Amino acid sequence: MLQSKDLLGLQNTSKEEIEEIVSLALDMRKKLNSGEKKLPDLREKSVVTLFYENSTRTRVSFEFAAKFLSAAVVNISAAASSVAKGESLIDTGKTLDAMGTDVIVIRHSMGGAPELLAKNVKAAVINAGDGVNEHPTQALLDMTTMQEHFGSLKGLRVAILGDIKHSRVAKSNIFGLNKMGASVTVYGPSTLIPQGVEQLGCTLAKSREDAIRGADVVMGLRIQLERQKGGLFPSLSEYHKFYGVDKDHLALANSGAIVMHPGPVNRGVELSGEVIDGENSYIEDQVLSGVAVRMALLKLLCENRRK
Ligand code: CP
């Protein structure tokens, strides 16, 4: 049982709750792989996706997840809603509540926006990424892909490379993987590593090679140009040369190591094209886990509402 009506981040989600979501997501993956795309679980439920920032993977996978579980689903982008006329987040949430919405999935550029919404609505709120704070469903789908591949998360060594400072994906993964008994090492340009990053629960490597050596999972992160004012590294080609991952770097990882990336990928920047398309790449598998984990979460949060 999930303890809260909402899923706002993994910092405050227990190991048992993560286990429950990942375990149900693995079942959902099996159903998706066998072509089951019309399950009755959420037949009388309604889901709204409320996106104040761009998205392909997260928004589409939530919509598919809700539809595959037979829920009614409506997608709202801020630009096409009354938000563009000046309506506040809380008033938007109360309007959706008044229509009987069961779950609101929100992505917002402000860290803490999902929490603010959750405190002011009866609907369950899922954080689909808030500023540089957390992206819990991305980390849950990442852990689902890792668990499916390795059988367990305990003892896994995960290297996360790139723009750690602006990455909500890195933070959620560090919080979640630590709880599940995996260890996380990070590396990137010093300008893109937050001060005191170790306090999040990870090790800061001295070099890209040190980070990758002995890793079971090598995860690249997108350079978030939209959250930077520039000047944090000289050019994209130099970024790749000094911080990107190509086939030679991957050879330092454990045999059987997998490559992951939350997407969207800047091809040839964070990872070389050869690595993205190579046999160790699980980037497309992550997308499948994305639909499965969101089905699992919608089901569990809606079950809570029936109690
Ligand atoms: N990984 C991720 O959040 O991708 P989108 O921005 O496409 O949703």
PDB file of C-alpha atoms and ligand atoms in Angstrom:
ATOM      1  CA  MET A   1       0.000   0.000   0.000  1.00  0.00           C
ATOM      2  CA  LEU A   2       1.246   3.467  -0.859  1.00  0.00           C
ATOM      3  CA  GLN A   3       1.171   5.625   2.260  1.00  0.00           C
ATOM      4  CA  SER A   4       0.356   8.979   0.623  1.00  0.00           C
ATOM      5  CA  LYS A   5      -2.484   9.993  -1.707  1.00  0.00           C
ATOM      6  CA  ASP A   6       0.224  11.450  -4.024  1.00  0.00           C
ATOM      7  CA  LEU A   7       3.618  10.579  -5.508  1.00  0.00           C
ATOM      8  CA  LEU A   8       5.729  13.727  -5.238  1.00  0.00           C
ATOM      9  CA  GLY A   9       9.275  12.355  -5.076  1.00  0.00           C
ATOM     10  CA  LEU A  10      11.394   9.378  -4.058  1.00  0.00           C
ATOM     11  CA  GLN A  11      13.157  11.168  -1.188  1.00  0.00           C
ATOM     12  CA  ASN A  12      10.035  10.559   0.895  1.00  0.00           C
ATOM     13  CA  THR A  13       9.004   7.223  -0.626  1.00  0.00           C
ATOM     14  CA  SER A  14       9.933   4.077   1.297  1.00  0.00           C
ATOM     15  CA  LYS A  15      11.837   1.041   0.017  1.00  0.00           C
ATOM     16  CA  GLU A  16       8.665  -1.051   0.451  1.00  0.00           C
ATOM     17  CA  GLU A  17       6.616   1.381  -1.640  1.00  0.00           C
ATOM     18  CA  ILE A  18       9.271   1.410  -4.393  1.00  0.00           C
ATOM     19  CA  GLU A  19       9.332  -2.404  -4.327  1.00  0.00           C
ATOM     20  CA  GLU A  20       5.545  -2.518  -4.664  1.00  0.00           C
ATOM     21  CA  ILE A  21       5.476  -0.113  -7.635  1.00  0.00           C
ATOM     22  CA  VAL A  22       8.387  -1.821  -9.449  1.00  0.00           C
ATOM     23  CA  SER A  23       6.940  -5.288  -8.825  1.00  0.00           C
ATOM     24  CA  LEU A  24       3.541  -4.277 -10.286  1.00  0.00           C
ATOM     25  CA  ALA A  25       5.328  -2.504 -13.184  1.00  0.00           C
ATOM     26  CA  LEU A  26       7.113  -5.769 -14.015  1.00  0.00           C
ATOM     27  CA  ASP A  27       3.690  -7.485 -14.184  1.00  0.00           C
ATOM     28  CA  MET A  28       2.401  -4.661 -16.406  1.00  0.00           C
ATOM     29  CA  ARG A  29       5.430  -5.086 -18.703  1.00  0.00           C
ATOM     30  CA  LYS A  30       4.475  -8.741 -19.168  1.00  0.00           C
ATOM     31  CA  LYS A  31       0.907  -7.749 -20.050  1.00  0.00           C
ATOM     32  CA  LEU A  32       2.127  -5.112 -22.529  1.00  0.00           C
ATOM     33  CA  ASN A  33       4.546  -7.591 -24.094  1.00  0.00           C
ATOM     34  CA  SER A  34       1.696 -10.065 -24.578  1.00  0.00           C
ATOM     35  CA  GLY A  35      -0.384  -7.368 -26.301  1.00  0.00           C
ATOM     36  CA  GLU A  36      -2.850  -6.708 -23.422  1.00  0.00           C
ATOM     37  CA  LYS A  37      -3.781  -3.067 -23.854  1.00  0.00           C
ATOM     38  CA  LYS A  38      -7.331  -2.929 -22.515  1.00  0.00           C
ATOM     39  CA  LEU A  39      -7.468  -3.793 -18.829  1.00  0.00           C
ATOM     40  CA  PRO A  40     -10.588  -2.906 -16.784  1.00  0.00           C
ATOM     41  CA  ASP A  41      -8.865  -1.690 -13.582  1.00  0.00           C
ATOM     42  CA  LEU A  42      -9.604   2.066 -13.848  1.00  0.00           C
ATOM     43  CA  ARG A  43     -12.872   1.912 -15.782  1.00  0.00           C
ATOM     44  CA  GLU A  44     -14.640   4.484 -13.604  1.00  0.00           C
ATOM     45  CA  LYS A  45     -11.590   6.711 -13.008  1.00  0.00           C
ATOM     46  CA  SER A  46     -10.431   9.975 -14.620  1.00  0.00           C
ATOM     47  CA  VAL A  47      -6.880  11.216 -15.184  1.00  0.00           C
ATOM     48  CA  VAL A  48      -5.734  14.698 -16.244  1.00  0.00           C
ATOM     49  CA  THR A  49      -2.195  15.384 -17.450  1.00  0.00           C
ATOM     50  CA  LEU A  50      -1.300  19.030 -16.784  1.00  0.00           C
ATOM     51  CA  PHE A  51       1.976  19.941 -18.480  1.00  0.00           C
ATOM     52  CA  TYR A  52       3.540  23.384 -18.060  1.00  0.00           C
ATOM     53  CA  GLU A  53       6.753  22.151 -19.767  1.00  0.00           C
ATOM     54  CA  ASN A  54       7.375  20.194 -22.965  1.00  0.00           C
ATOM     55  CA  SER A  55       7.383  16.401 -22.944  1.00  0.00           C
ATOM     56  CA  THR A  56       7.094  13.469 -25.313  1.00  0.00           C
ATOM     57  CA  ARG A  57       7.877  10.311 -23.300  1.00  0.00           C
ATOM     58  CA  THR A  58       6.282  11.190 -19.961  1.00  0.00           C
ATOM     59  CA  ARG A  59       3.077  12.736 -21.279  1.00  0.00           C
ATOM     60  CA  VAL A  60       2.416  10.092 -23.933  1.00  0.00           C
ATOM     61  CA  SER A  61       3.217   7.206 -21.594  1.00  0.00           C
ATOM     62  CA  PHE A  62       0.853   8.542 -18.909  1.00  0.00           C
ATOM     63  CA  GLU A  63      -1.875   8.897 -21.535  1.00  0.00           C
ATOM     64  CA  PHE A  64      -1.287   5.350 -22.822  1.00  0.00           C
ATOM     65  CA  ALA A  65      -1.102   4.016 -19.260  1.00  0.00           C
ATOM     66  CA  ALA A  66      -4.453   5.579 -18.334  1.00  0.00           C
ATOM     67  CA  LYS A  67      -6.098   4.405 -21.574  1.00  0.00           C
ATOM     68  CA  PHE A  68      -4.713   0.863 -21.298  1.00  0.00           C
ATOM     69  CA  LEU A  69      -6.370   0.713 -17.831  1.00  0.00           C
ATOM     70  CA  SER A  70      -9.677   2.015 -19.253  1.00  0.00           C
ATOM     71  CA  ALA A  71      -9.625   5.402 -17.437  1.00  0.00           C
ATOM     72  CA  ALA A  72     -11.008   8.584 -19.004  1.00  0.00           C
ATOM     73  CA  VAL A  73      -7.991  10.794 -19.784  1.00  0.00           C
ATOM     74  CA  VAL A  74      -7.655  14.461 -20.744  1.00  0.00           C
ATOM     75  CA  ASN A  75      -4.395  16.225 -21.615  1.00  0.00           C
ATOM     76  CA  ILE A  76      -3.920  19.907 -20.837  1.00  0.00           C
ATOM     77  CA  SER A  77      -0.943  21.946 -21.978  1.00  0.00           C
ATOM     78  CA  ALA A  78      -0.530  25.272 -20.195  1.00  0.00           C
ATOM     79  CA  ALA A  79      -0.408  27.231 -23.446  1.00  0.00           C
ATOM     80  CA  ALA A  80      -3.862  25.964 -24.497  1.00  0.00           C
ATOM     81  CA  SER A  81      -5.583  26.273 -21.109  1.00  0.00           C
ATOM     82  CA  SER A  82      -6.955  29.035 -18.877  1.00  0.00           C
ATOM     83  CA  VAL A  83      -3.458  29.151 -17.297  1.00  0.00           C
ATOM     84  CA  ALA A  84      -2.595  31.295 -20.325  1.00  0.00           C
ATOM     85  CA  LYS A  85      -5.374  33.705 -19.179  1.00  0.00           C
ATOM     86  CA  GLY A  86      -3.753  34.050 -15.764  1.00  0.00           C
ATOM     87  CA  GLU A  87      -5.489  31.314 -13.739  1.00  0.00           C
ATOM     88  CA  SER A  88      -3.388  30.184 -10.781  1.00  0.00           C
ATOM     89  CA  LEU A  89      -2.166  26.617 -10.281  1.00  0.00           C
ATOM     90  CA  ILE A  90      -4.357  26.139  -7.207  1.00  0.00           C
ATOM     91  CA  ASP A  91      -7.486  27.481  -8.938  1.00  0.00           C
ATOM     92  CA  THR A  92      -6.770  25.219 -11.930  1.00  0.00           C
ATOM     93  CA  GLY A  93      -6.449  22.268  -9.541  1.00  0.00           C
ATOM     94  CA  LYS A  94      -9.695  23.121  -7.714  1.00  0.00           C
ATOM     95  CA  THR A  95     -11.486  23.342 -11.097  1.00  0.00           C
ATOM     96  CA  LEU A  96     -10.226  19.858 -12.012  1.00  0.00           C
ATOM     97  CA  ASP A  97     -11.271  18.603  -8.555  1.00  0.00           C
ATOM     98  CA  ALA A  98     -14.786  19.978  -9.055  1.00  0.00           C
ATOM     99  CA  MET A  99     -15.057  17.857 -12.219  1.00  0.00           C
ATOM    100  CA  GLY A 100     -14.298  14.737 -10.173  1.00  0.00           C
ATOM    101  CA  THR A 101     -10.760  14.160 -11.425  1.00  0.00           C
ATOM    102  CA  ASP A 102      -9.131  11.215  -9.640  1.00  0.00           C
ATOM    103  CA  VAL A 103      -5.489  11.793 -10.631  1.00  0.00           C
ATOM    104  CA  ILE A 104      -3.652  14.923 -11.791  1.00  0.00           C
ATOM    105  CA  VAL A 105      -0.253  14.340 -13.406  1.00  0.00           C
ATOM    106  CA  ILE A 106       1.729  17.583 -13.355  1.00  0.00           C
ATOM    107  CA  ARG A 107       4.991  18.747 -14.909  1.00  0.00           C
ATOM    108  CA  HIS A 108       6.117  22.257 -13.932  1.00  0.00           C
ATOM    109  CA  SER A 109       9.287  24.324 -14.175  1.00  0.00           C
ATOM    110  CA  MET A 110       9.009  25.306 -10.505  1.00  0.00           C
ATOM    111  CA  GLY A 111      10.371  22.851  -7.948  1.00  0.00           C
ATOM    112  CA  GLY A 112       7.628  22.213  -5.380  1.00  0.00           C
ATOM    113  CA  ALA A 113       4.677  22.971  -7.701  1.00  0.00           C
ATOM    114  CA  PRO A 114       3.289  19.378  -7.457  1.00  0.00           C
ATOM    115  CA  GLU A 115       3.456  19.545  -3.639  1.00  0.00           C
ATOM    116  CA  LEU A 116       1.608  22.875  -3.618  1.00  0.00           C
ATOM    117  CA  LEU A 117      -1.078  21.410  -5.885  1.00  0.00           C
ATOM    118  CA  ALA A 118      -1.331  18.202  -3.826  1.00  0.00           C
ATOM    119  CA  LYS A 119      -1.988  20.184  -0.634  1.00  0.00           C
ATOM    120  CA  ASN A 120      -4.888  21.999  -2.272  1.00  0.00           C
ATOM    121  CA  VAL A 121      -6.763  19.287  -4.183  1.00  0.00           C
ATOM    122  CA  LYS A 122      -8.597  16.078  -3.327  1.00  0.00           C
ATOM    123  CA  ALA A 123      -7.240  14.336  -6.454  1.00  0.00           C
ATOM    124  CA  ALA A 124      -4.091  12.223  -6.242  1.00  0.00           C
ATOM    125  CA  VAL A 125      -1.154  14.208  -7.658  1.00  0.00           C
ATOM    126  CA  ILE A 126       1.778  12.637  -9.527  1.00  0.00           C
ATOM    127  CA  ASN A 127       4.942  14.646 -10.059  1.00  0.00           C
ATOM    128  CA  ALA A 128       5.964  14.247 -13.720  1.00  0.00           C
ATOM    129  CA  GLY A 129       9.047  16.443 -13.201  1.00  0.00           C
ATOM    130  CA  ASP A 130       9.313  19.699 -11.207  1.00  0.00           C
ATOM    131  CA  GLY A 131      12.139  22.061 -12.107  1.00  0.00           C
ATOM    132  CA  VAL A 132      15.476  20.702 -10.916  1.00  0.00           C
ATOM    133  CA  ASN A 133      13.850  18.939  -7.955  1.00  0.00           C
ATOM    134  CA  GLU A 134      12.603  15.388  -8.768  1.00  0.00           C
ATOM    135  CA  HIS A 135      11.270  13.196 -11.582  1.00  0.00           C
ATOM    136  CA  PRO A 136      10.165  10.167  -9.551  1.00  0.00           C
ATOM    137  CA  THR A 137       8.388   8.199 -12.292  1.00  0.00           C
ATOM    138  CA  GLN A 138      11.525   8.385 -14.476  1.00  0.00           C
ATOM    139  CA  ALA A 139      13.629   6.864 -11.678  1.00  0.00           C
ATOM    140  CA  LEU A 140      10.948   4.221 -11.037  1.00  0.00           C
ATOM    141  CA  LEU A 141      10.972   3.221 -14.706  1.00  0.00           C
ATOM    142  CA  ASP A 142      14.774   3.204 -14.700  1.00  0.00           C
ATOM    143  CA  MET A 143      14.732   0.873 -11.682  1.00  0.00           C
ATOM    144  CA  THR A 144      12.105  -1.310 -13.405  1.00  0.00           C
ATOM    145  CA  THR A 145      14.388  -1.754 -16.434  1.00  0.00           C
ATOM    146  CA  MET A 146      17.390  -2.496 -14.160  1.00  0.00           C
ATOM    147  CA  GLN A 147      15.415  -5.007 -12.077  1.00  0.00           C
ATOM    148  CA  GLU A 148      14.037  -6.715 -15.208  1.00  0.00           C
ATOM    149  CA  HIS A 149      17.567  -7.038 -16.616  1.00  0.00           C
ATOM    150  CA  PHE A 150      19.591  -7.893 -13.503  1.00  0.00           C
ATOM    151  CA  GLY A 151      16.891  -9.573 -11.370  1.00  0.00           C
ATOM    152  CA  SER A 152      17.687  -7.349  -8.367  1.00  0.00           C
ATOM    153  CA  LEU A 153      18.794  -3.800  -7.631  1.00  0.00           C
ATOM    154  CA  LYS A 154      20.766  -4.741  -4.509  1.00  0.00           C
ATOM    155  CA  GLY A 155      24.516  -4.295  -5.003  1.00  0.00           C
ATOM    156  CA  LEU A 156      24.224  -2.754  -8.485  1.00  0.00           C
ATOM    157  CA  ARG A 157      26.808  -0.111  -9.335  1.00  0.00           C
ATOM    158  CA  VAL A 158      25.264   2.743 -11.294  1.00  0.00           C
ATOM    159  CA  ALA A 159      27.350   5.500 -12.940  1.00  0.00           C
ATOM    160  CA  ILE A 160      25.449   8.688 -13.827  1.00  0.00           C
ATOM    161  CA  LEU A 161      27.302  11.082 -16.126  1.00  0.00           C
ATOM    162  CA  GLY A 162      26.533  14.606 -17.235  1.00  0.00           C
ATOM    163  CA  ASP A 163      24.537  17.570 -16.021  1.00  0.00           C
ATOM    164  CA  ILE A 164      23.856  16.481 -12.449  1.00  0.00           C
ATOM    165  CA  LYS A 165      23.154  20.026 -11.253  1.00  0.00           C
ATOM    166  CA  HIS A 166      20.041  20.568 -13.375  1.00  0.00           C
ATOM    167  CA  SER A 167      18.913  16.942 -13.362  1.00  0.00           C
ATOM    168  CA  ARG A 168      15.761  15.954 -11.505  1.00  0.00           C
ATOM    169  CA  VAL A 169      16.309  12.452 -12.965  1.00  0.00           C
ATOM    170  CA  ALA A 170      19.693  12.117 -11.229  1.00  0.00           C
ATOM    171  CA  LYS A 171      18.263  13.177  -7.868  1.00  0.00           C
ATOM    172  CA  SER A 172      15.302  10.781  -7.992  1.00  0.00           C
ATOM    173  CA  ASN A 173      17.578   7.938  -9.092  1.00  0.00           C
ATOM    174  CA  ILE A 174      20.078   8.628  -6.305  1.00  0.00           C
ATOM    175  CA  PHE A 175      17.292   8.650  -3.673  1.00  0.00           C
ATOM    176  CA  GLY A 176      15.581   5.538  -5.076  1.00  0.00           C
ATOM    177  CA  LEU A 177      18.636   3.421  -5.871  1.00  0.00           C
ATOM    178  CA  ASN A 178      20.136   4.071  -2.427  1.00  0.00           C
ATOM    179  CA  LYS A 179      16.975   2.796  -0.765  1.00  0.00           C
ATOM    180  CA  MET A 180      17.106  -0.341  -2.926  1.00  0.00           C
ATOM    181  CA  GLY A 181      20.725  -1.153  -1.955  1.00  0.00           C
ATOM    182  CA  ALA A 182      22.441  -0.005  -5.173  1.00  0.00           C
ATOM    183  CA  SER A 183      25.344   2.462  -5.201  1.00  0.00           C
ATOM    184  CA  VAL A 184      25.564   5.544  -7.407  1.00  0.00           C
ATOM    185  CA  THR A 185      28.675   7.323  -8.706  1.00  0.00           C
ATOM    186  CA  VAL A 186      28.341  10.622 -10.553  1.00  0.00           C
ATOM    187  CA  TYR A 187      30.658  12.567 -12.834  1.00  0.00           C
ATOM    188  CA  GLY A 188      30.415  15.640 -15.066  1.00  0.00           C
ATOM    189  CA  PRO A 189      31.915  19.085 -15.644  1.00  0.00           C
ATOM    190  CA  SER A 190      32.591  20.745 -12.266  1.00  0.00           C
ATOM    191  CA  THR A 191      30.219  23.559 -13.275  1.00  0.00           C
ATOM    192  CA  LEU A 192      27.411  20.996 -13.621  1.00  0.00           C
ATOM    193  CA  ILE A 193      27.988  19.216 -10.294  1.00  0.00           C
ATOM    194  CA  PRO A 194      26.149  20.764  -7.316  1.00  0.00           C
ATOM    195  CA  GLN A 195      28.169  21.679  -4.221  1.00  0.00           C
ATOM    196  CA  GLY A 196      28.034  18.852  -1.662  1.00  0.00           C
ATOM    197  CA  VAL A 197      26.536  16.371  -4.148  1.00  0.00           C
ATOM    198  CA  GLU A 198      27.714  13.473  -1.945  1.00  0.00           C
ATOM    199  CA  GLN A 199      25.137  14.514   0.659  1.00  0.00           C
ATOM    200  CA  LEU A 200      22.428  13.309  -1.747  1.00  0.00           C
ATOM    201  CA  GLY A 201      23.824   9.762  -1.287  1.00  0.00           C
ATOM    202  CA  CYS A 202      26.344   9.254  -4.089  1.00  0.00           C
ATOM    203  CA  THR A 203      30.103   9.223  -4.742  1.00  0.00           C
ATOM    204  CA  LEU A 204      31.697  11.891  -6.947  1.00  0.00           C
ATOM    205  CA  ALA A 205      34.269  10.278  -9.297  1.00  0.00           C
ATOM    206  CA  LYS A 206      37.545  12.000 -10.170  1.00  0.00           C
ATOM    207  CA  SER A 207      37.230  11.185 -13.880  1.00  0.00           C
ATOM    208  CA  ARG A 208      34.810   9.811 -16.473  1.00  0.00           C
ATOM    209  CA  GLU A 209      36.905   6.635 -16.615  1.00  0.00           C
ATOM    210  CA  ASP A 210      36.804   6.184 -12.817  1.00  0.00           C
ATOM    211  CA  ALA A 211      33.023   6.610 -12.856  1.00  0.00           C
ATOM    212  CA  ILE A 212      32.486   3.985 -15.563  1.00  0.00           C
ATOM    213  CA  ARG A 213      35.092   1.420 -14.409  1.00  0.00           C
ATOM    214  CA  GLY A 214      33.263  -1.531 -12.828  1.00  0.00           C
ATOM    215  CA  ALA A 215      29.777  -0.085 -13.370  1.00  0.00           C
ATOM    216  CA  ASP A 216      26.771  -2.321 -14.122  1.00  0.00           C
ATOM    217  CA  VAL A 217      24.738   0.585 -15.473  1.00  0.00           C
ATOM    218  CA  VAL A 218      26.111   3.603 -17.363  1.00  0.00           C
ATOM    219  CA  MET A 219      23.506   6.353 -17.487  1.00  0.00           C
ATOM    220  CA  GLY A 220      23.987   9.484 -19.579  1.00  0.00           C
ATOM    221  CA  LEU A 221      22.018  12.626 -18.805  1.00  0.00           C
ATOM    222  CA  ARG A 222      20.791  15.261 -21.209  1.00  0.00           C
ATOM    223  CA  ILE A 223      22.544  18.614 -21.249  1.00  0.00           C
ATOM    224  CA  GLN A 224      19.691  20.881 -20.157  1.00  0.00           C
ATOM    225  CA  LEU A 225      20.391  23.945 -22.238  1.00  0.00           C
ATOM    226  CA  GLU A 226      16.968  25.392 -21.322  1.00  0.00           C
ATOM    227  CA  ARG A 227      17.911  25.568 -17.618  1.00  0.00           C
ATOM    228  CA  GLN A 228      21.371  27.078 -18.138  1.00  0.00           C
ATOM    229  CA  LYS A 229      22.456  30.622 -18.813  1.00  0.00           C
ATOM    230  CA  GLY A 230      25.369  29.293 -20.889  1.00  0.00           C
ATOM    231  CA  GLY A 231      29.110  29.349 -20.275  1.00  0.00           C
ATOM    232  CA  LEU A 232      29.143  26.117 -18.280  1.00  0.00           C
ATOM    233  CA  PHE A 233      31.198  24.276 -20.921  1.00  0.00           C
ATOM    234  CA  PRO A 234      32.863  25.552 -24.109  1.00  0.00           C
ATOM    235  CA  SER A 235      30.930  23.722 -26.854  1.00  0.00           C
ATOM    236  CA  LEU A 236      28.871  20.576 -27.424  1.00  0.00           C
ATOM    237  CA  SER A 237      31.729  18.894 -29.332  1.00  0.00           C
ATOM    238  CA  GLU A 238      34.146  19.609 -26.484  1.00  0.00           C
ATOM    239  CA  TYR A 239      31.554  18.387 -24.007  1.00  0.00           C
ATOM    240  CA  HIS A 240      31.456  15.057 -25.849  1.00  0.00           C
ATOM    241  CA  LYS A 241      35.228  14.841 -26.054  1.00  0.00           C
ATOM    242  CA  PHE A 242      35.752  15.300 -22.319  1.00  0.00           C
ATOM    243  CA  TYR A 243      32.491  14.060 -20.739  1.00  0.00           C
ATOM    244  CA  GLY A 244      30.647  11.983 -23.349  1.00  0.00           C
ATOM    245  CA  VAL A 245      30.563   8.170 -23.471  1.00  0.00           C
ATOM    246  CA  ASP A 246      31.731   6.206 -26.496  1.00  0.00           C
ATOM    247  CA  LYS A 247      32.501   2.529 -27.093  1.00  0.00           C
ATOM    248  CA  ASP A 248      36.018   2.688 -25.608  1.00  0.00           C
ATOM    249  CA  HIS A 249      34.711   4.163 -22.362  1.00  0.00           C
ATOM    250  CA  LEU A 250      32.009   1.519 -22.172  1.00  0.00           C
ATOM    251  CA  ALA A 251      34.689  -1.197 -22.339  1.00  0.00           C
ATOM    252  CA  LEU A 252      35.727  -0.116 -18.802  1.00  0.00           C
ATOM    253  CA  ALA A 253      32.325  -1.096 -17.372  1.00  0.00           C
ATOM    254  CA  ASN A 254      31.510  -4.594 -16.098  1.00  0.00           C
ATOM    255  CA  SER A 255      30.879  -7.199 -18.780  1.00  0.00           C
ATOM    256  CA  GLY A 256      27.118  -7.232 -19.316  1.00  0.00           C
ATOM    257  CA  ALA A 257      26.788  -3.573 -18.314  1.00  0.00           C
ATOM    258  CA  ILE A 258      23.838  -1.727 -19.813  1.00  0.00           C
ATOM    259  CA  VAL A 259      23.568   1.838 -21.134  1.00  0.00           C
ATOM    260  CA  MET A 260      20.629   4.004 -20.158  1.00  0.00           C
ATOM    261  CA  HIS A 261      19.464   7.564 -20.856  1.00  0.00           C
ATOM    262  CA  PRO A 262      16.153   9.166 -19.802  1.00  0.00           C
ATOM    263  CA  GLY A 263      15.834  10.916 -23.153  1.00  0.00           C
ATOM    264  CA  PRO A 264      15.591  13.025 -25.105  1.00  0.00           C
ATOM    265  CA  VAL A 265      19.204  12.274 -26.121  1.00  0.00           C
ATOM    266  CA  ASN A 266      21.485  14.817 -27.746  1.00  0.00           C
ATOM    267  CA  ARG A 267      22.988  12.236 -30.114  1.00  0.00           C
ATOM    268  CA  GLY A 268      26.792  12.472 -30.213  1.00  0.00           C
ATOM    269  CA  VAL A 269      26.922  14.725 -27.129  1.00  0.00           C
ATOM    270  CA  GLU A 270      26.123  12.713 -23.981  1.00  0.00           C
ATOM    271  CA  LEU A 271      26.493   9.351 -25.773  1.00  0.00           C
ATOM    272  CA  SER A 272      27.971   8.503 -29.176  1.00  0.00           C
ATOM    273  CA  GLY A 273      25.580   7.226 -31.840  1.00  0.00           C
ATOM    274  CA  GLU A 274      27.367   3.856 -31.680  1.00  0.00           C
ATOM    275  CA  VAL A 275      26.620   3.566 -27.949  1.00  0.00           C
ATOM    276  CA  ILE A 276      22.982   4.693 -28.343  1.00  0.00           C
ATOM    277  CA  ASP A 277      22.356   2.094 -31.063  1.00  0.00           C
ATOM    278  CA  GLY A 278      24.670  -0.592 -29.620  1.00  0.00           C
ATOM    279  CA  GLU A 279      23.710  -3.962 -28.150  1.00  0.00           C
ATOM    280  CA  ASN A 280      24.208  -2.715 -24.565  1.00  0.00           C
ATOM    281  CA  SER A 281      21.694   0.101 -25.035  1.00  0.00           C
ATOM    282  CA  TYR A 282      18.473  -0.239 -22.992  1.00  0.00           C
ATOM    283  CA  ILE A 283      17.102   3.184 -23.912  1.00  0.00           C
ATOM    284  CA  GLU A 284      14.117   1.733 -25.798  1.00  0.00           C
ATOM    285  CA  ASP A 285      13.502  -0.755 -22.989  1.00  0.00           C
ATOM    286  CA  GLN A 286      13.233   2.239 -20.635  1.00  0.00           C
ATOM    287  CA  VAL A 287      10.405   3.593 -22.788  1.00  0.00           C
ATOM    288  CA  LEU A 288       8.449   0.323 -22.389  1.00  0.00           C
ATOM    289  CA  SER A 289       9.061   0.421 -18.627  1.00  0.00           C
ATOM    290  CA  GLY A 290       7.764   4.013 -18.701  1.00  0.00           C
ATOM    291  CA  VAL A 291       4.286   2.908 -19.774  1.00  0.00           C
ATOM    292  CA  ALA A 292       4.341  -0.062 -17.358  1.00  0.00           C
ATOM    293  CA  VAL A 293       5.439   1.933 -14.312  1.00  0.00           C
ATOM    294  CA  ARG A 294       2.829   4.616 -14.947  1.00  0.00           C
ATOM    295  CA  MET A 295       0.120   1.932 -15.250  1.00  0.00           C
ATOM    296  CA  ALA A 296       1.290   0.476 -11.929  1.00  0.00           C
ATOM    297  CA  LEU A 297       1.297   3.838 -10.194  1.00  0.00           C
ATOM    298  CA  LEU A 298      -2.116   4.932 -11.506  1.00  0.00           C
ATOM    299  CA  LYS A 299      -3.582   1.599 -10.356  1.00  0.00           C
ATOM    300  CA  LEU A 300      -2.034   1.794  -6.881  1.00  0.00           C
ATOM    301  CA  LEU A 301      -3.013   5.429  -6.265  1.00  0.00           C
ATOM    302  CA  CYS A 302      -6.577   4.802  -7.479  1.00  0.00           C
ATOM    303  CA  GLU A 303      -6.842   1.720  -5.223  1.00  0.00           C
ATOM    304  CA  ASN A 304      -5.911   4.009  -2.303  1.00  0.00           C
ATOM    305  CA  ARG A 305      -8.822   6.302  -3.230  1.00  0.00           C
ATOM    306  CA  ARG A 306     -11.299   3.405  -3.036  1.00  0.00           C
ATOM    307  CA  LYS A 307     -10.386   2.746   0.633  1.00  0.00           C
TER     308      LYS A 307
HETATM  309  N1   CP B   1      12.560  11.526 -19.831  1.00  0.00           N
HETATM  310  C1   CP B   1      11.615  12.466 -19.978  1.00  0.00           C
HETATM  311  O1   CP B   1      11.087  13.019 -19.026  1.00  0.00           O
HETATM  312  O2   CP B   1      11.318  12.736 -21.286  1.00  0.00           O
HETATM  313  P1   CP B   1      10.220  13.767 -21.779  1.00  0.00           P
HETATM  314  O3   CP B   1      10.720  15.151 -21.453  1.00  0.00           O
HETATM  315  O4   CP B   1      10.093  13.531 -23.267  1.00  0.00           O
HETATM  316  O5   CP B   1       8.943  13.493 -21.046  1.00  0.00           O
END
